Short mmCIF file of C-alpha atoms in Angstrom, two decimals:
data_model
loop_
_atom_site.label_atom_id
_atom_site.label_comp_id
_atom_site.label_asym_id
_atom_site.label_seq_id
_atom_site.Cartn_x
_atom_site.Cartn_y
_atom_site.Cartn_z
CA MET A 1 8.99 -10.44 -3.53
CA SER A 2 9.55 -7.23 -5.49
CA HIS A 3 9.72 -3.91 -3.69
CA LEU A 4 8.08 -0.81 -5.14
CA PRO A 5 9.79 2.56 -4.63
CA GLY A 6 8.07 4.69 -2.00
CA THR A 7 6.17 1.86 -0.33
CA ASP A 8 8.24 2.14 2.87
CA THR A 9 6.99 5.71 3.28
CA ILE A 10 3.39 4.68 2.59
CA THR A 11 3.61 1.75 5.00
CA SER A 12 5.17 3.93 7.69
CA SER A 13 2.51 6.63 7.25
CA LEU A 14 -0.30 4.06 7.36
CA ALA A 15 1.13 2.54 10.55
CA LYS A 16 1.14 5.98 12.20
CA ILE A 17 -2.47 6.60 11.16
CA LEU A 18 -3.66 3.22 12.40
CA ARG A 19 -1.90 3.70 15.73
CA ASN A 20 -4.06 6.78 16.33
CA THR A 21 -7.31 5.33 14.94
CA GLU A 22 -10.27 3.64 16.60
CA ILE A 23 -13.00 1.96 14.53
CA PHE A 24 -16.47 1.16 15.85
CA SER A 25 -20.10 0.82 14.76
CA GLY A 26 -22.15 3.97 14.73
CA ASP A 27 -25.64 4.44 16.14
CA ILE A 28 -26.96 4.99 12.61
CA PRO A 29 -27.55 1.75 10.65
CA LYS A 30 -24.94 0.91 8.00
CA THR A 31 -22.35 3.33 9.38
CA THR A 32 -18.85 3.01 10.73
CA VAL A 33 -17.22 5.62 12.93
CA PHE A 34 -13.49 6.26 12.84
CA ARG A 35 -11.79 8.34 15.53
CA VAL A 36 -8.50 9.60 14.08
CA ASP A 37 -6.35 11.77 16.33
CA GLY A 38 -9.42 12.56 18.43
CA LYS A 39 -11.58 13.67 15.48
CA LEU A 40 -14.64 11.65 14.41
CA LEU A 41 -15.31 10.54 10.84
CA LEU A 42 -18.72 8.99 10.13
CA VAL A 43 -18.79 6.73 7.05
CA TYR A 44 -22.03 5.46 5.54
CA ARG A 45 -21.57 2.07 3.93
CA ALA A 46 -22.34 1.99 0.24
CA ASP A 47 -21.71 -0.35 -2.68
CA TYR A 48 -18.82 1.00 -4.73
CA THR A 49 -18.76 -1.96 -7.10
CA ALA A 50 -17.77 -1.02 -10.64
CA TYR A 51 -20.12 -2.58 -13.16
CA ASP A 52 -19.52 -2.99 -16.88
CA SER A 53 -21.90 -0.56 -18.60
CA ASP A 54 -22.94 -3.32 -21.04
CA LEU A 55 -24.55 -5.13 -18.10
CA LEU A 56 -26.64 -2.05 -17.30
CA ASP A 57 -27.93 -1.45 -20.83
CA GLY A 58 -30.92 -3.26 -21.69
#
């Protein structure tokens, strides 16, 4: 498997973040709450699908 430069740093940083992160359902429908280093982040679920603009015309 090929190794990309800098991925060790990214992987290490991600591991540190995930070690200090809790994920749970919020009280508001369609939300997820992340607690990262004791701070809360509320995320509303949305569809971020990229559609070809030709499919939307017409």
